PDB file of C-alpha atoms in Angstrom:
ATOM      1  CA  MET A  22    -134.608 -64.093  55.155  1.00  0.00           C
ATOM      2  CA  THR A  23    -135.947 -60.972  55.775  1.00  0.00           C
ATOM      3  CA  LEU A  24    -138.843 -60.550  57.936  1.00  0.00           C
ATOM      4  CA  SER A  25    -141.985 -58.102  56.957  1.00  0.00           C
ATOM      5  CA  GLU A  26    -143.508 -55.772  59.162  1.00  0.00           C
ATOM      6  CA  ALA A  27    -146.396 -58.012  59.756  1.00  0.00           C
ATOM      7  CA  GLN A  28    -144.408 -61.109  60.318  1.00  0.00           C
ATOM      8  CA  LYS A  29    -142.446 -59.110  62.905  1.00  0.00           C
ATOM      9  CA  LYS A  30    -145.759 -58.067  64.721  1.00  0.00           C
ATOM     10  CA  PHE A  31    -146.499 -61.743  64.809  1.00  0.00           C
ATOM     11  CA  LEU A  32    -143.550 -62.811  66.189  1.00  0.00           C
ATOM     12  CA  ARG A  33    -143.185 -60.210  68.633  1.00  0.00           C
ATOM     13  CA  GLY A  34    -146.998 -61.333  69.748  1.00  0.00           C
ATOM     14  CA  MET A  35    -145.690 -65.098  70.432  1.00  0.00           C
ATOM     15  CA  GLY A  36    -142.367 -63.500  72.354  1.00  0.00           C
ATOM     16  CA  HIS A  37    -144.275 -61.897  75.155  1.00  0.00           C
ATOM     17  CA  ARG A  38    -145.164 -65.267  76.868  1.00  0.00           C
ATOM     18  CA  LEU A  39    -141.213 -66.315  76.535  1.00  0.00           C
ATOM     19  CA  LYS A  40    -138.351 -65.890  79.039  1.00  0.00           C
ATOM     20  CA  PRO A  41    -135.098 -65.519  78.290  1.00  0.00           C
ATOM     21  CA  ILE A  42    -133.228 -68.595  78.016  1.00  0.00           C
ATOM     22  CA  ILE A  43    -129.477 -67.531  77.119  1.00  0.00           C
ATOM     23  CA  THR A  44    -127.767 -64.833  79.103  1.00  0.00           C
ATOM     24  CA  ILE A  45    -124.492 -63.270  77.855  1.00  0.00           C
ATOM     25  CA  GLY A  46    -122.707 -61.862  80.962  1.00  0.00           C
ATOM     26  CA  GLY A  47    -119.639 -60.218  81.393  1.00  0.00           C
ATOM     27  CA  ALA A  48    -117.210 -62.676  79.466  1.00  0.00           C
ATOM     28  CA  GLY A  49    -119.414 -61.561  76.374  1.00  0.00           C
ATOM     29  CA  LEU A  50    -119.743 -63.939  73.215  1.00  0.00           C
ATOM     30  CA  SER A  51    -117.631 -67.222  73.923  1.00  0.00           C
ATOM     31  CA  GLU A  52    -117.796 -70.264  71.965  1.00  0.00           C
ATOM     32  CA  SER A  53    -120.170 -72.295  74.282  1.00  0.00           C
ATOM     33  CA  VAL A  54    -122.744 -69.531  74.631  1.00  0.00           C
ATOM     34  CA  VAL A  55    -122.988 -69.597  70.323  1.00  0.00           C
ATOM     35  CA  ARG A  56    -123.163 -73.443  70.346  1.00  0.00           C
ATOM     36  CA  GLU A  57    -125.904 -73.272  73.229  1.00  0.00           C
ATOM     37  CA  PHE A  58    -127.713 -70.525  71.070  1.00  0.00           C
ATOM     38  CA  ASP A  59    -127.486 -72.203  67.895  1.00  0.00           C
ATOM     39  CA  SER A  60    -128.809 -75.369  69.608  1.00  0.00           C
ATOM     40  CA  SER A  61    -131.568 -73.761  71.381  1.00  0.00           C
ATOM     41  CA  ILE A  62    -132.520 -71.509  68.092  1.00  0.00           C
ATOM     42  CA  ALA A  63    -132.543 -74.902  65.943  1.00  0.00           C
ATOM     43  CA  HIS A  64    -135.097 -76.614  68.125  1.00  0.00           C
ATOM     44  CA  HIS A  65    -137.440 -73.468  69.062  1.00  0.00           C
ATOM     45  CA  GLU A  66    -137.115 -71.142  66.325  1.00  0.00           C
ATOM     46  CA  LEU A  67    -137.887 -67.981  68.120  1.00  0.00           C
ATOM     47  CA  ILE A  68    -136.200 -67.181  71.554  1.00  0.00           C
ATOM     48  CA  LYS A  69    -135.082 -64.657  73.833  1.00  0.00           C
ATOM     49  CA  VAL A  70    -131.534 -63.568  74.948  1.00  0.00           C
ATOM     50  CA  ARG A  71    -130.856 -61.636  77.589  1.00  0.00           C
ATOM     51  CA  VAL A  72    -127.290 -59.560  77.231  1.00  0.00           C
ATOM     52  CA  ARG A  73    -125.977 -58.365  80.529  1.00  0.00           C
ATOM     53  CA  VAL A  74    -122.816 -56.397  78.875  1.00  0.00           C
ATOM     54  CA  GLY A  75    -121.723 -53.165  79.121  1.00  0.00           C
ATOM     55  CA  ASP A  76    -123.539 -50.311  77.453  1.00  0.00           C
ATOM     56  CA  ARG A  77    -126.266 -50.126  74.580  1.00  0.00           C
ATOM     57  CA  ASN A  78    -123.503 -49.998  71.973  1.00  0.00           C
ATOM     58  CA  THR A  79    -121.721 -53.021  73.096  1.00  0.00           C
ATOM     59  CA  ARG A  80    -125.323 -54.929  73.693  1.00  0.00           C
ATOM     60  CA  ASP A  81    -126.098 -53.779  70.134  1.00  0.00           C
ATOM     61  CA  ALA A  82    -122.879 -55.472  68.408  1.00  0.00           C
ATOM     62  CA  ILE A  83    -123.023 -58.550  70.372  1.00  0.00           C
ATOM     63  CA  ILE A  84    -126.492 -59.077  68.894  1.00  0.00           C
ATOM     64  CA  SER A  85    -125.758 -58.459  65.738  1.00  0.00           C
ATOM     65  CA  LYS A  86    -122.733 -60.583  65.839  1.00  0.00           C
ATOM     66  CA  LEU A  87    -124.660 -63.290  67.154  1.00  0.00           C
ATOM     67  CA  CYS A  88    -127.667 -62.827  64.520  1.00  0.00           C
ATOM     68  CA  ASP A  89    -125.037 -62.432  61.545  1.00  0.00           C
ATOM     69  CA  ASP A  90    -122.929 -65.447  62.476  1.00  0.00           C
ATOM     70  CA  ASN A  91    -126.036 -67.586  62.920  1.00  0.00           C
ATOM     71  CA  ALA A  92    -128.309 -66.347  60.204  1.00  0.00           C
ATOM     72  CA  ALA A  93    -130.840 -65.453  62.545  1.00  0.00           C
ATOM     73  CA  GLU A  94    -133.262 -62.238  62.686  1.00  0.00           C
ATOM     74  CA  LEU A  95    -133.435 -59.810  65.456  1.00  0.00           C
ATOM     75  CA  VAL A  96    -137.176 -59.414  65.879  1.00  0.00           C
ATOM     76  CA  ALA A  97    -137.283 -57.067  68.744  1.00  0.00           C
ATOM     77  CA  ARG A  98    -134.967 -55.650  71.343  1.00  0.00           C
ATOM     78  CA  VAL A  99    -136.142 -53.876  74.583  1.00  0.00           C
ATOM     79  CA  GLY A 100    -133.236 -53.240  76.854  1.00  0.00           C
ATOM     80  CA  ASN A 101    -131.116 -55.732  77.325  1.00  0.00           C
ATOM     81  CA  VAL A 102    -133.381 -58.591  75.951  1.00  0.00           C
ATOM     82  CA  ALA A 103    -133.487 -59.501  72.461  1.00  0.00           C
ATOM     83  CA  LEU A 104    -136.032 -61.415  70.726  1.00  0.00           C
ATOM     84  CA  ILE A 105    -134.429 -63.577  67.803  1.00  0.00           C
ATOM     85  CA  TYR A 106    -135.887 -65.763  65.045  1.00  0.00           C
ATOM     86  CA  ARG A 107    -134.734 -68.210  62.676  1.00  0.00           C
ATOM     87  CA  LYS A 108    -136.550 -70.997  60.758  1.00  0.00           C
ATOM     88  CA  ASN A 109    -135.640 -74.439  61.168  1.00  0.00           C
ATOM     89  CA  GLU A 110    -135.279 -75.592  57.465  1.00  0.00           C
ATOM     90  CA  ASP A 111    -135.807 -79.135  58.168  1.00  0.00           C
ATOM     91  CA  ALA A 112    -138.937 -79.030  60.506  1.00  0.00           C
ATOM     92  CA  PRO A 113    -140.613 -75.479  60.571  1.00  0.00           C
ATOM     93  CA  LYS A 114    -142.642 -75.086  63.794  1.00  0.00           C
ATOM     94  CA  ILE A 115    -143.932 -71.596  63.397  1.00  0.00           C
ATOM     95  CA  PRO A 116    -146.182 -70.632  60.387  1.00  0.00           C
ATOM     96  CA  LEU A 117    -145.359 -67.179  59.664  1.00  0.00           C
ATOM     97  CA  PRO A 118    -148.282 -65.391  57.817  1.00  0.00           C
ATOM     98  CA  ILE A 119    -147.821 -64.291  54.215  1.00  0.00           C
ATOM     99  CA  ALA A 120    -145.219 -61.289  53.993  1.00  0.00           C
TER     100      ALA A 120
END
């Protein structure tokens, strides 16, 4: 699913009140972090992830891998915090505006 700019804007507005619920540290993207991410995004649909690893390129690579491996969409990234969305097909919680 590719989000339109209007949908990303809507999700960014919702994301302002969220706090990061997953932190990826120096150990990088471990199997337990991936399981926790999958569980959290399935429940919430929209989450913030804090990535405290290396430089910008390393952070971007980790965020991209996390999104690609879990069929999620990067909505926004500010510094070391990424706002990520994945629609829950069984029970959608966030009604997105029409693209």
